[in-house]
Backbone as a printed PyTorch tensor [residue, N CA C, xyz], in Angstrom:
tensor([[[  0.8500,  -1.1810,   0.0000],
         [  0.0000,   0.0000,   0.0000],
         [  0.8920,   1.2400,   0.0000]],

        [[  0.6410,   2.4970,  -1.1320],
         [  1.3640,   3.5170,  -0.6570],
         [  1.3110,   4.2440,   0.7220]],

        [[  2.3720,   5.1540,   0.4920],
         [  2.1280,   5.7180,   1.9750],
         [  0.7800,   7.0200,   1.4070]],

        [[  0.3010,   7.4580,   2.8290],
         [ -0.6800,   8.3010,   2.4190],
         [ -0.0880,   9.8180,   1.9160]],

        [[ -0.3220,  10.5930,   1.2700],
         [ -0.4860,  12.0270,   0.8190],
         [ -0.2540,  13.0100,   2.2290]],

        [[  0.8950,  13.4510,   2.6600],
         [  0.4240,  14.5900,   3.4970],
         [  0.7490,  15.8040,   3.3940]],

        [[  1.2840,  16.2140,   1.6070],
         [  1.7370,  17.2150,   1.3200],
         [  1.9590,  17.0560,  -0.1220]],

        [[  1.7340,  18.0120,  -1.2380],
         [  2.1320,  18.2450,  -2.2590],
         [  3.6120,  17.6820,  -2.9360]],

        [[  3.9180,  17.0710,  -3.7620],
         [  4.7920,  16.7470,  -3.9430],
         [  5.7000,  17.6850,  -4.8930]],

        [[  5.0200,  18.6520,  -5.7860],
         [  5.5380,  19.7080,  -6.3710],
         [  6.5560,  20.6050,  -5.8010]],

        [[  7.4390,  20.7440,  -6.1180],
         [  8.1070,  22.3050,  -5.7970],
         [  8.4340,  23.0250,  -7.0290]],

        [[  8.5300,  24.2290,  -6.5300],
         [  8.6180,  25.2220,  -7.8130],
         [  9.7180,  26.3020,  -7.0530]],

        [[ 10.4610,  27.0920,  -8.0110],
         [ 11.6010,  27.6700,  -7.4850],
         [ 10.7730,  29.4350,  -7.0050]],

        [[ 11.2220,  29.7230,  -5.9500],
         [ 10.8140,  30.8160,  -5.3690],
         [ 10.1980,  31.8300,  -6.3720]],

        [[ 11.0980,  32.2670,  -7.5720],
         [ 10.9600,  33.3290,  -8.2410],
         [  9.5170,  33.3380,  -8.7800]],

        [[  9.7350,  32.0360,  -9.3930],
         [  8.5400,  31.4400, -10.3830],
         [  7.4930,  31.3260,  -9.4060]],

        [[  7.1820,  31.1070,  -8.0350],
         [  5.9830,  31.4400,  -7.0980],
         [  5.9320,  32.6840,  -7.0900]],

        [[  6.4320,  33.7800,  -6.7640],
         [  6.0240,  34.7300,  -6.7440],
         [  5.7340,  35.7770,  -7.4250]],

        [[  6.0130,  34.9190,  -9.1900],
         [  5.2860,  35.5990, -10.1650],
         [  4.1790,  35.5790, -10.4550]],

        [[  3.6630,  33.7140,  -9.9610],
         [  2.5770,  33.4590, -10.3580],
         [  1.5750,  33.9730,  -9.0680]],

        [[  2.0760,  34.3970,  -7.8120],
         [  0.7250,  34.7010,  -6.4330],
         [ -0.5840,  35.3360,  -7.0930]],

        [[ -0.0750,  36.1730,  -7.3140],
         [ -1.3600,  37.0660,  -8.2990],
         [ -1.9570,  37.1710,  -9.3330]],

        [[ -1.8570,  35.6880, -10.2240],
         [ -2.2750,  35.6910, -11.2430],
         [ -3.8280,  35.0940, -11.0740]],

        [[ -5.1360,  35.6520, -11.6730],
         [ -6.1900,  35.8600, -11.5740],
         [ -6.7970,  35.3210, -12.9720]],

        [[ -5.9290,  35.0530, -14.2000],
         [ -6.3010,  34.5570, -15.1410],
         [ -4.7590,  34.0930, -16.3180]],

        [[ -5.2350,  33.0080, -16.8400],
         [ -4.3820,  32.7800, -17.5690],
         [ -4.7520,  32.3540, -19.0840]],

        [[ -3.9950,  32.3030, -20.0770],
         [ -4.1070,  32.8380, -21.0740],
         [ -3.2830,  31.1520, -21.6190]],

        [[ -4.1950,  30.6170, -22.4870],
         [ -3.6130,  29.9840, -23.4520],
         [ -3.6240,  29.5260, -24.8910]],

        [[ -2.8170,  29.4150, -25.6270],
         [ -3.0830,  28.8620, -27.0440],
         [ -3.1560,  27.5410, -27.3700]],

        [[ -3.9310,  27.3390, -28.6010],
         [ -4.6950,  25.8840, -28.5910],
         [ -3.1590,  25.0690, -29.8290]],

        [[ -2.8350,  25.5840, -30.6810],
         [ -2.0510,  24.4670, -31.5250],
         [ -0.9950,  24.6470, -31.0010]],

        [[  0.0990,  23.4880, -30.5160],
         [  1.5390,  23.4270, -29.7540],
         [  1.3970,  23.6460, -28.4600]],

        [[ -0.2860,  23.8050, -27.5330],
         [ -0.0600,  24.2060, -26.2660],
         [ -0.7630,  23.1780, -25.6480]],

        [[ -2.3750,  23.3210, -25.9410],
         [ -3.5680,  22.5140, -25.4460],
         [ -3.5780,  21.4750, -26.4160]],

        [[ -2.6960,  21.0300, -27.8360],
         [ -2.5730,  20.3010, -28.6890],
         [ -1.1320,  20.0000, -29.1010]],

        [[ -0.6930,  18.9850, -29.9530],
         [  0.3140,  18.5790, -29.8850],
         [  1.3610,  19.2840, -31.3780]],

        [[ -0.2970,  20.4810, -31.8240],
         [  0.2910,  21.3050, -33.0030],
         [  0.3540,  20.8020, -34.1610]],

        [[  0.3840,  19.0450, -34.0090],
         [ -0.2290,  18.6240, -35.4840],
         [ -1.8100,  18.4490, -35.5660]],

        [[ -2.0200,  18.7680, -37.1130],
         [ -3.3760,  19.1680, -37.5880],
         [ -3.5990,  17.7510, -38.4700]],

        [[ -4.5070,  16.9980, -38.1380],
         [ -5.1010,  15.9320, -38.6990],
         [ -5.9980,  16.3800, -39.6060]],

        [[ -6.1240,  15.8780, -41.0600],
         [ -6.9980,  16.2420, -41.6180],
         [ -7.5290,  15.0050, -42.3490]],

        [[ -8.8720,  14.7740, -42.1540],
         [ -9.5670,  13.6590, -42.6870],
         [ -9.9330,  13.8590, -44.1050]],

        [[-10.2490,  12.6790, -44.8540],
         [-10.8370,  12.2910, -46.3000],
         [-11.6880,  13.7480, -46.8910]],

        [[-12.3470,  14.1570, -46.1000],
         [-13.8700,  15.0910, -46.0560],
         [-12.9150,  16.3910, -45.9650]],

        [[-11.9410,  16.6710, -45.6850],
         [-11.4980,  18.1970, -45.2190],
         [-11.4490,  18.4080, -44.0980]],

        [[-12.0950,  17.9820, -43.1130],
         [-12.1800,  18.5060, -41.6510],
         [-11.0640,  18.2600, -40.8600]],

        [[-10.6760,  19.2760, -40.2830],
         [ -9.3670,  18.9140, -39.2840],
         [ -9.8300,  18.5530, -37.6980]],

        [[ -8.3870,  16.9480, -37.1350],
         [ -9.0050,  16.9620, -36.1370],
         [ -8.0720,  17.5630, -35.1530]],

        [[ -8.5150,  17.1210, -34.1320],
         [ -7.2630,  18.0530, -32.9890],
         [ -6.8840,  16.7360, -31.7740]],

        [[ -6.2200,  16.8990, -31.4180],
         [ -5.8830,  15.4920, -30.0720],
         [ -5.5940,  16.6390, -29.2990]],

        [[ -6.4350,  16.5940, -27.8010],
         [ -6.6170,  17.3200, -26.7710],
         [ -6.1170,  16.2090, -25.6220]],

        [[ -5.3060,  16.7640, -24.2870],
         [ -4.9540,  15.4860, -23.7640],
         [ -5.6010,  15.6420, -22.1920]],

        [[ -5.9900,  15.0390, -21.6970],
         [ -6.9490,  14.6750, -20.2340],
         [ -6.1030,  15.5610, -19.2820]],

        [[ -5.2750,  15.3760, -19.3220],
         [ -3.9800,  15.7190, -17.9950],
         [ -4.7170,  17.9510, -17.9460]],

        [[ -4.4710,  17.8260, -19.2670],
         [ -4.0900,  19.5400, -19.5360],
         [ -5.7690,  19.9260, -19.2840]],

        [[ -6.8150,  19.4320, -19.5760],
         [ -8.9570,  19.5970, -19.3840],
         [ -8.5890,  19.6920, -17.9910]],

        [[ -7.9440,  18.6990, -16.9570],
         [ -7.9470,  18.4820, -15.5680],
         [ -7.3420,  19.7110, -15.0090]],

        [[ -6.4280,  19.9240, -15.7040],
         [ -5.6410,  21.3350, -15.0090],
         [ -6.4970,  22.2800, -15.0850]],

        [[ -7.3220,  22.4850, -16.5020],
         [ -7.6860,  24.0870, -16.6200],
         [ -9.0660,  23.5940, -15.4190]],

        [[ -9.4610,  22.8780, -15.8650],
         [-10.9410,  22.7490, -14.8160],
         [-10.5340,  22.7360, -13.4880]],

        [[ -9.4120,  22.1220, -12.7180],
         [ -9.1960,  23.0160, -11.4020],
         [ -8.9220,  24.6380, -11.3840]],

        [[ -8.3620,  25.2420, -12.0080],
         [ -7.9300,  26.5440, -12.1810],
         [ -8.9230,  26.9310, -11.9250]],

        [[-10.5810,  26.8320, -12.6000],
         [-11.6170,  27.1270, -12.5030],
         [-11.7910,  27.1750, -10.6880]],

        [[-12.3730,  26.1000, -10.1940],
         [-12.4130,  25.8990,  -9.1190],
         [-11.3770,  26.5870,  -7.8890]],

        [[-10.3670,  27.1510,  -8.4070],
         [ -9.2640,  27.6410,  -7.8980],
         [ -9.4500,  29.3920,  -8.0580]],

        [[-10.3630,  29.6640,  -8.7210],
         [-10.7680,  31.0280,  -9.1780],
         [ -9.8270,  31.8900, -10.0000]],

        [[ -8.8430,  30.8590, -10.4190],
         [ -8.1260,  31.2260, -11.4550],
         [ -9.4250,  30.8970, -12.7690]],

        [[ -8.8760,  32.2580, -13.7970],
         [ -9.8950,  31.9770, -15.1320],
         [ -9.0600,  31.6710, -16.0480]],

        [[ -9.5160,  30.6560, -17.1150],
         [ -8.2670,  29.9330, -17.9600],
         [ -9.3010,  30.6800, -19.3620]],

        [[ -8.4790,  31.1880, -20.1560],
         [ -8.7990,  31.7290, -21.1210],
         [ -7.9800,  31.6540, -22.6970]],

        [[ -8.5870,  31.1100, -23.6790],
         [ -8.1520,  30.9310, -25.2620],
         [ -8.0250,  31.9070, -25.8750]],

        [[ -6.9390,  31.9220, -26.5500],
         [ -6.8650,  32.9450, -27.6870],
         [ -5.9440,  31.5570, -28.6740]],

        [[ -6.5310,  31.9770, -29.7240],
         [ -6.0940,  31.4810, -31.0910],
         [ -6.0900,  31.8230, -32.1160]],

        [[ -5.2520,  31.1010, -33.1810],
         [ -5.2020,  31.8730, -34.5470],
         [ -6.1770,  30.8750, -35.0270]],

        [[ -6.8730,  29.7060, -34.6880],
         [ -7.4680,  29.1350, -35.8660],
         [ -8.9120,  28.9920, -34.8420]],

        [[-10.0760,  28.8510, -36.0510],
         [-11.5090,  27.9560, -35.3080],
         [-11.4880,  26.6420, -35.4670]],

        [[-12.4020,  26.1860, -35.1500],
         [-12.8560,  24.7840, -35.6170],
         [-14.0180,  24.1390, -34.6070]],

        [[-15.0390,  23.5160, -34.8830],
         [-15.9540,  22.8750, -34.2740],
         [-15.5550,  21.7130, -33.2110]],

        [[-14.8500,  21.1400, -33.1180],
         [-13.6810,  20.1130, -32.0800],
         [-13.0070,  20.9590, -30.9360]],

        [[-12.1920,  22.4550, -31.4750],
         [-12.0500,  22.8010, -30.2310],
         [-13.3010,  23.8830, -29.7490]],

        [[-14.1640,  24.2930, -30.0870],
         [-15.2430,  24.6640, -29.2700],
         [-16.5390,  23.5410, -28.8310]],

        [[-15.8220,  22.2280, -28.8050],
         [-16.7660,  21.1940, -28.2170],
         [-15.9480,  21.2140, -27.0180]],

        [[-14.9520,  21.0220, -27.2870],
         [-13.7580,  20.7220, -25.9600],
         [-13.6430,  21.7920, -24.6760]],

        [[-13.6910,  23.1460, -25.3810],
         [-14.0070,  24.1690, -24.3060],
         [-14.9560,  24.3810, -23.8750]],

        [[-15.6460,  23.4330, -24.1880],
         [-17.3360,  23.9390, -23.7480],
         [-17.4040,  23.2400, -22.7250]],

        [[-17.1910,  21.7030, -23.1980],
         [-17.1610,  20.6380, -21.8220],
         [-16.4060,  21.0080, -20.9030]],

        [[-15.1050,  21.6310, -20.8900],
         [-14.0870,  21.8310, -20.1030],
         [-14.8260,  23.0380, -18.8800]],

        [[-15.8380,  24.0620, -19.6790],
         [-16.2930,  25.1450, -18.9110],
         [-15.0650,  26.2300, -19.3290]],

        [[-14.7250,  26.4790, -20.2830],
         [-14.0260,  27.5260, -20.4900],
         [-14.6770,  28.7960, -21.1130]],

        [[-15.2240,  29.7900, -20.4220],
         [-15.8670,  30.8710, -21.2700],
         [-15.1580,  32.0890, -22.1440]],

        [[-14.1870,  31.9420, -21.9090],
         [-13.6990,  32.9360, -22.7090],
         [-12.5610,  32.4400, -23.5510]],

        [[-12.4850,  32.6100, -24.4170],
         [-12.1380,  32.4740, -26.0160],
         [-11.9290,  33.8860, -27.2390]],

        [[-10.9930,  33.2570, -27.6700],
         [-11.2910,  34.3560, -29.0840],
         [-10.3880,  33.3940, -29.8530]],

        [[-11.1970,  33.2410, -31.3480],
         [-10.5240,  32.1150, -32.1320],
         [-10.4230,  33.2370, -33.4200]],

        [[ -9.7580,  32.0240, -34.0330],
         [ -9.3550,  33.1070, -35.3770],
         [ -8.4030,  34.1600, -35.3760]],

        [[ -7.4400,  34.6000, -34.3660],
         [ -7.0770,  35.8820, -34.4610],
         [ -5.7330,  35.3090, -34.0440]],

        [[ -4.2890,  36.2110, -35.4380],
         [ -3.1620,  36.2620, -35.2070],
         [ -2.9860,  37.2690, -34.4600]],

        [[ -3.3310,  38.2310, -33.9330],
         [ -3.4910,  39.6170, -33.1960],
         [ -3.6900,  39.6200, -32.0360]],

        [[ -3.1630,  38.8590, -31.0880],
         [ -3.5600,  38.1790, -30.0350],
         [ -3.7400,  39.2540, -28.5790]],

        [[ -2.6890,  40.4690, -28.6110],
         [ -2.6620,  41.0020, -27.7600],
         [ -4.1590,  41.7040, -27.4010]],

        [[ -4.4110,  42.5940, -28.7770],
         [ -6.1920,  42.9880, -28.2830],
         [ -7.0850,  41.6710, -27.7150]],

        [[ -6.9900,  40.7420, -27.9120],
         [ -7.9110,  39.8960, -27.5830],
         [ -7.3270,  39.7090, -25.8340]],

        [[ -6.4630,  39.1430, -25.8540],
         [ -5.8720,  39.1200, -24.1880],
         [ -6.6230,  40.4020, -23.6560]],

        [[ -6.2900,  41.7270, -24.0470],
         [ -6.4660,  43.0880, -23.3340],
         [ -7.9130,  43.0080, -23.4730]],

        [[ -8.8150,  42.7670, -23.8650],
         [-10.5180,  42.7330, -24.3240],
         [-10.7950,  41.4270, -23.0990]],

        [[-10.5070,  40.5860, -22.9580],
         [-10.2800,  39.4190, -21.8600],
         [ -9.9910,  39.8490, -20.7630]],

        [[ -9.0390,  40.6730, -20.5160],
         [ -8.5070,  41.2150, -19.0130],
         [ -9.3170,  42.3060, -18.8410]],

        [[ -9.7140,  43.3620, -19.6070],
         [-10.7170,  44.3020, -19.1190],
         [-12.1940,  43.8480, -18.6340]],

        [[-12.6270,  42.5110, -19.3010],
         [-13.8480,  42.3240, -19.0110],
         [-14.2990,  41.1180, -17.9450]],

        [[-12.7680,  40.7760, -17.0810],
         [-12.4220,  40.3720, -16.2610],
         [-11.9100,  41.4250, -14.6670]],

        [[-12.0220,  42.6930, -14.7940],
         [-11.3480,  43.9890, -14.1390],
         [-10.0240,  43.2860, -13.9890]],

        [[ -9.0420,  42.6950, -14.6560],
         [ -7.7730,  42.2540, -14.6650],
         [ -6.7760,  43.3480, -15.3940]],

        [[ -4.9740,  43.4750, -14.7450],
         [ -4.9700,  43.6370, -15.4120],
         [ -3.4550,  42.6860, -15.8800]],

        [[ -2.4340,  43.3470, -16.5040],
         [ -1.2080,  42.1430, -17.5500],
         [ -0.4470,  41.6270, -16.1210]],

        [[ -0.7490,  42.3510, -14.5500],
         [  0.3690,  42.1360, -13.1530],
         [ -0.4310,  40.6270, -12.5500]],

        [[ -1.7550,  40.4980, -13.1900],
         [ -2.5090,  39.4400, -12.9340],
         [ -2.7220,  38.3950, -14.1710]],

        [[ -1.7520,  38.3840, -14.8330],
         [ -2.1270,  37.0880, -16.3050],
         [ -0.9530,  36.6350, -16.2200]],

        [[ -1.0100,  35.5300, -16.4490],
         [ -0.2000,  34.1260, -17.3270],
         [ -0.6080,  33.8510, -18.4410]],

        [[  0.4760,  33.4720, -19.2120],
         [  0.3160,  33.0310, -21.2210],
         [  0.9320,  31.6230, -20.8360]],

        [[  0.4580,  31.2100, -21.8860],
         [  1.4250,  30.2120, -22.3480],
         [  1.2710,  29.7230, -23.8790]],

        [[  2.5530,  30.3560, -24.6580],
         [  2.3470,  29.8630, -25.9920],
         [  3.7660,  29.1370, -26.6860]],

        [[  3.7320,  28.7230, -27.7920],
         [  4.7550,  28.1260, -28.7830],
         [  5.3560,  28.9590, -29.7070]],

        [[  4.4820,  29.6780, -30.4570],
         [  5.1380,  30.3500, -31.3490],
         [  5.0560,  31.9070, -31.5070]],

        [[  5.7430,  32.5750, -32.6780],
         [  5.9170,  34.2370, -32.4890],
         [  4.7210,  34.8280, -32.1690]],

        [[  3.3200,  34.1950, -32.6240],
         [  2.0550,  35.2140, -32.6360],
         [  1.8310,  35.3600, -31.1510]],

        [[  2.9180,  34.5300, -30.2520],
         [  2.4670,  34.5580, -28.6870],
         [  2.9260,  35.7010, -28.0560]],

        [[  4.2390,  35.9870, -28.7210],
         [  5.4550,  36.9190, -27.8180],
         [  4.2930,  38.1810, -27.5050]],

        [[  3.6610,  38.8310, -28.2860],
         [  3.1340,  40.1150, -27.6790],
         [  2.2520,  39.4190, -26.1260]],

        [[  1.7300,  38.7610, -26.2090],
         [  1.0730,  38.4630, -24.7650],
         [  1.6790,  37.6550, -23.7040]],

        [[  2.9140,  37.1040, -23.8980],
         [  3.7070,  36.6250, -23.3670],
         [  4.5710,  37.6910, -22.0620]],

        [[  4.9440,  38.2600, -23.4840],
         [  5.6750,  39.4080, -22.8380],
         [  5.3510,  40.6530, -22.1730]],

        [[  3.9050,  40.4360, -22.1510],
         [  3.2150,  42.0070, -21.3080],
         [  2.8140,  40.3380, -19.8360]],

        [[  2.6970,  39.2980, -19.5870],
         [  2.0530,  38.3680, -18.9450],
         [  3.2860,  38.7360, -17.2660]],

        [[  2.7040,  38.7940, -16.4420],
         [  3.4330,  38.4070, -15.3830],
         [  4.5520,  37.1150, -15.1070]],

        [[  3.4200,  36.3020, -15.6820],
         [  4.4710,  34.8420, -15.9130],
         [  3.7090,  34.1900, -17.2830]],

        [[  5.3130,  34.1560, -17.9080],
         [  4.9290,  33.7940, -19.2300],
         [  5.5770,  32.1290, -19.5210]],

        [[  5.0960,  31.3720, -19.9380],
         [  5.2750,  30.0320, -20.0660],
         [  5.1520,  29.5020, -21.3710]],

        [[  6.2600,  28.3430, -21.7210],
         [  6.4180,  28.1220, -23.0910],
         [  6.4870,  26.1420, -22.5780]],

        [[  5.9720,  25.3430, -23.7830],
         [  5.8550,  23.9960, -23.7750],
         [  7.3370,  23.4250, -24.2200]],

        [[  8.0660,  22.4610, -23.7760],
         [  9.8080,  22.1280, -23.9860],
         [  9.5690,  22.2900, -25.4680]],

        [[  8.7890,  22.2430, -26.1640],
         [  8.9290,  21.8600, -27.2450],
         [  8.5170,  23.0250, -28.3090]],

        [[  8.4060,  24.4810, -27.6630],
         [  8.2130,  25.6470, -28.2240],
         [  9.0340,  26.0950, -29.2450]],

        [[  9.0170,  27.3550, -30.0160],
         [  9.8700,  28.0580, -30.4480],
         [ 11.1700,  28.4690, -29.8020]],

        [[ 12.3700,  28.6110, -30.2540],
         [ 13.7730,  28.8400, -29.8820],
         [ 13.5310,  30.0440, -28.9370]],

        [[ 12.5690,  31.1520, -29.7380],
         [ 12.4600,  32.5130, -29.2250],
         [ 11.4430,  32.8110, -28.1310]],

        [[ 10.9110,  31.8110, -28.6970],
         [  9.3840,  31.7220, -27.3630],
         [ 10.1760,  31.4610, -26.0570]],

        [[ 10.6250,  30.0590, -25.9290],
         [ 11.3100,  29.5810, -25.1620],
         [ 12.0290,  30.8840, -23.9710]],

        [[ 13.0820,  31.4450, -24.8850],
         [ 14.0180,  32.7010, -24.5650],
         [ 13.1990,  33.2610, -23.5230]],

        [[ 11.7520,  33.5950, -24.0120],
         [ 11.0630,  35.0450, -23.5300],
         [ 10.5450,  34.5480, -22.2520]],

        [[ 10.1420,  33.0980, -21.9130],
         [  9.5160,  32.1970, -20.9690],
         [  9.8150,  33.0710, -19.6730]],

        [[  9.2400,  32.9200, -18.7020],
         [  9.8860,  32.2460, -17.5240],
         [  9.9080,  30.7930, -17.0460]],

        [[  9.0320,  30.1080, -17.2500],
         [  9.1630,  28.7210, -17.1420],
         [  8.9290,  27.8660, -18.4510]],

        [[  9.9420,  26.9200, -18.7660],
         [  9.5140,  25.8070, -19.4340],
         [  9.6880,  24.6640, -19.0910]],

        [[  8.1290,  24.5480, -19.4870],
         [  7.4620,  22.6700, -19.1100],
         [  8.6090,  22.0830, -19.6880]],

        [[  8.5450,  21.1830, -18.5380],
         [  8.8150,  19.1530, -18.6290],
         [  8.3250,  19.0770, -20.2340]],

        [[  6.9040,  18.8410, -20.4390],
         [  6.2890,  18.1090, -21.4900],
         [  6.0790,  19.0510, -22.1780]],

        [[  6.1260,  18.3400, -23.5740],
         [  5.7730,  19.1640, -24.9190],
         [  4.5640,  19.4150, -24.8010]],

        [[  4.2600,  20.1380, -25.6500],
         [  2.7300,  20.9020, -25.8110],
         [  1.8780,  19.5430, -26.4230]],

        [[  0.5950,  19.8550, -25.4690],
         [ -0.1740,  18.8710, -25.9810],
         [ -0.2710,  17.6000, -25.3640]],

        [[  0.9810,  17.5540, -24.6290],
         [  1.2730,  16.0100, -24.0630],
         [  1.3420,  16.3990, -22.3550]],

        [[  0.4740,  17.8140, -21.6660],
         [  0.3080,  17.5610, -20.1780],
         [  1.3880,  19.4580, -19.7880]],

        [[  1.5190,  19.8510, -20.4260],
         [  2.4800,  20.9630, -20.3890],
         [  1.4010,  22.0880, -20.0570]],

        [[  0.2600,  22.1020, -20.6210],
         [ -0.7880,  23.0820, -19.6650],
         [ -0.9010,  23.1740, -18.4670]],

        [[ -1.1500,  21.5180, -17.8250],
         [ -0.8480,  20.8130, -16.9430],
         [  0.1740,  21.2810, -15.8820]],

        [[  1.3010,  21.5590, -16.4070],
         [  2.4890,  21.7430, -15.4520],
         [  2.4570,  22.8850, -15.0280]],

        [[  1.3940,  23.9320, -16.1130],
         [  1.6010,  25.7850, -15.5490],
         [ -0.0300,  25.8270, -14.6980]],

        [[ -0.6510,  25.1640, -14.6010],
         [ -2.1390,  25.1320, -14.0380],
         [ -1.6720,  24.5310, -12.2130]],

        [[ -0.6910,  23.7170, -12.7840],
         [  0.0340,  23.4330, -10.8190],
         [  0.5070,  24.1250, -10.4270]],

        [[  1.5020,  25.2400, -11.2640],
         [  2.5580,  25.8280, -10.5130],
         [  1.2540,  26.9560, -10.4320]],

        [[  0.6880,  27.5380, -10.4250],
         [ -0.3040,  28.3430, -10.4870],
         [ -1.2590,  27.8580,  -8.9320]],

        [[ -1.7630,  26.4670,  -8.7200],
         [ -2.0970,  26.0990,  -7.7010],
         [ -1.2600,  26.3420,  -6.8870]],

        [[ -0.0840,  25.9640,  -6.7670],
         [  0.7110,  25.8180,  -5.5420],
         [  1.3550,  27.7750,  -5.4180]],

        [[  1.4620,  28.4570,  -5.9820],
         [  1.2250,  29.3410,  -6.0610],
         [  0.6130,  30.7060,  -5.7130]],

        [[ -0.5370,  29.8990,  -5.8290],
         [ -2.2480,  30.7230,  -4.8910],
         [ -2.2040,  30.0610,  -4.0950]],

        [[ -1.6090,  28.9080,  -3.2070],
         [ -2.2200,  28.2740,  -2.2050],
         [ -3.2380,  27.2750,  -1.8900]],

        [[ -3.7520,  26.9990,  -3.1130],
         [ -4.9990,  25.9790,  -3.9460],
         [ -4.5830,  24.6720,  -3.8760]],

        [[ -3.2770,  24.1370,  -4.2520],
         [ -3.0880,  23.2320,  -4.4070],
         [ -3.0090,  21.8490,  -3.6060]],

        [[ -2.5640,  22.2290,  -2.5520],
         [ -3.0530,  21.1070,  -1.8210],
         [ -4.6650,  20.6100,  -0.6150]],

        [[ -5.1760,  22.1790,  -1.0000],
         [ -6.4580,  21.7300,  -0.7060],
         [ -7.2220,  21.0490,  -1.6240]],

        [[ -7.2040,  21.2660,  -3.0210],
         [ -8.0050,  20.3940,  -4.3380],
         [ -7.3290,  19.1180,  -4.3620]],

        [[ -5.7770,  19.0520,  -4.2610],
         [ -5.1990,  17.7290,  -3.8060],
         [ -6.1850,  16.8270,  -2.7310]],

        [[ -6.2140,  17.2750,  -1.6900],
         [ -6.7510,  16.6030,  -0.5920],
         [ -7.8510,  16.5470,  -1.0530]],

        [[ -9.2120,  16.8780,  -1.3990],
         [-10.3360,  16.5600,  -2.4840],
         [-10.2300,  14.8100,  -2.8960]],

        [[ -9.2370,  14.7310,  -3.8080],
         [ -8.7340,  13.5030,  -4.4850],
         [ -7.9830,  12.0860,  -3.4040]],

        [[ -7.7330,  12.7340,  -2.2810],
         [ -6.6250,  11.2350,  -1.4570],
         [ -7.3570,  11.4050,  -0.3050]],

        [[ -8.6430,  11.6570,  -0.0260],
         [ -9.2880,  11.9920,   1.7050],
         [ -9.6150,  10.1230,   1.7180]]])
């Protein structure tokens, strides 16, 4: 039998906690972040997307954590607005390489402002919201330059649980984390 749970097993390095204390919403992109950035495309035209359990689990505690997890993207598609729907994610903006108005349209209608957001993206269309983000986060498997601009980069590539890794450090962070922990091992 394991031993029981009586503490978080995470640590995160000082700096990187006390970027994230005050973050009130976070900001992510769907291809290379919440996906693995390849685009499946079937017989018919339709593209699919592989979304992974680990990264739905993270943003849906965030929720519960009163952190708000929020999309911005350059592309639509009917697959990922099934996925955010189930997940409970209300805020979105798809379609748009222009990402910063959409973040700033998101944080105003949140009374947030860039001393309270987290990003996390892969490629150049991210850097403008990255780089205004309190704590900005890139997947191991990002852009050279993305990477650079980070403050933290995930363990796991995008797509494969790397949402995941900035939705904990974010719990443990606010202080969340081992009470939603204890939820799961009582």
């Amino acid at each position: 039998m394991p031993p029981a749970m009586t503490s978080p097993v995470l640590q995160f390095p000082a700096e990187l906690l006390l970027r994230a204390q005050d973050v009130r919403v976070a900001f992510f992109d769907v291809d290379g972040v919440l996906t693995d950035g390849g685009l499946y495309i079937s017989e018919s035209g339709e593209t699919l997307k592989r979304f992974h359990t680990l990264d739905g689990h993270g943003l849906k505690l965030l929720q519960r954590a009163g952190i708000t997890p929020a999309v911005i993207t350059g592309r639509d598609s009917l697959p990922l607005r099934v996925r955010l729907k189930a997940l409970g994610v209300e805020h979105a903006v798809f379609g748009t390489e222009d990402k910063r108005p959409a973040a700033e349209q998101i944080l105003a209608s949140l009374g947030c402002n860039w001393s309270q957001a987290a990003a996390m993206g892969d490629d150049w269309p991210d850097l403008p919201v990255l780089r205004r983000s309190a704590l900005a986060c890139a997947p191991a498997n990002a852009q050279a330059e993305v990477r650079h601009a980070a403050h933290f980069v995930t363990q796991a590539r995008g797509g494969d649980g790397a949402a995941r890794e900035l939705c904990d450090l974010l719990l443990v962070a606010t202080g969340r984390y081992a009470a939603l922990l204890a939820d799961y091992t009582a």
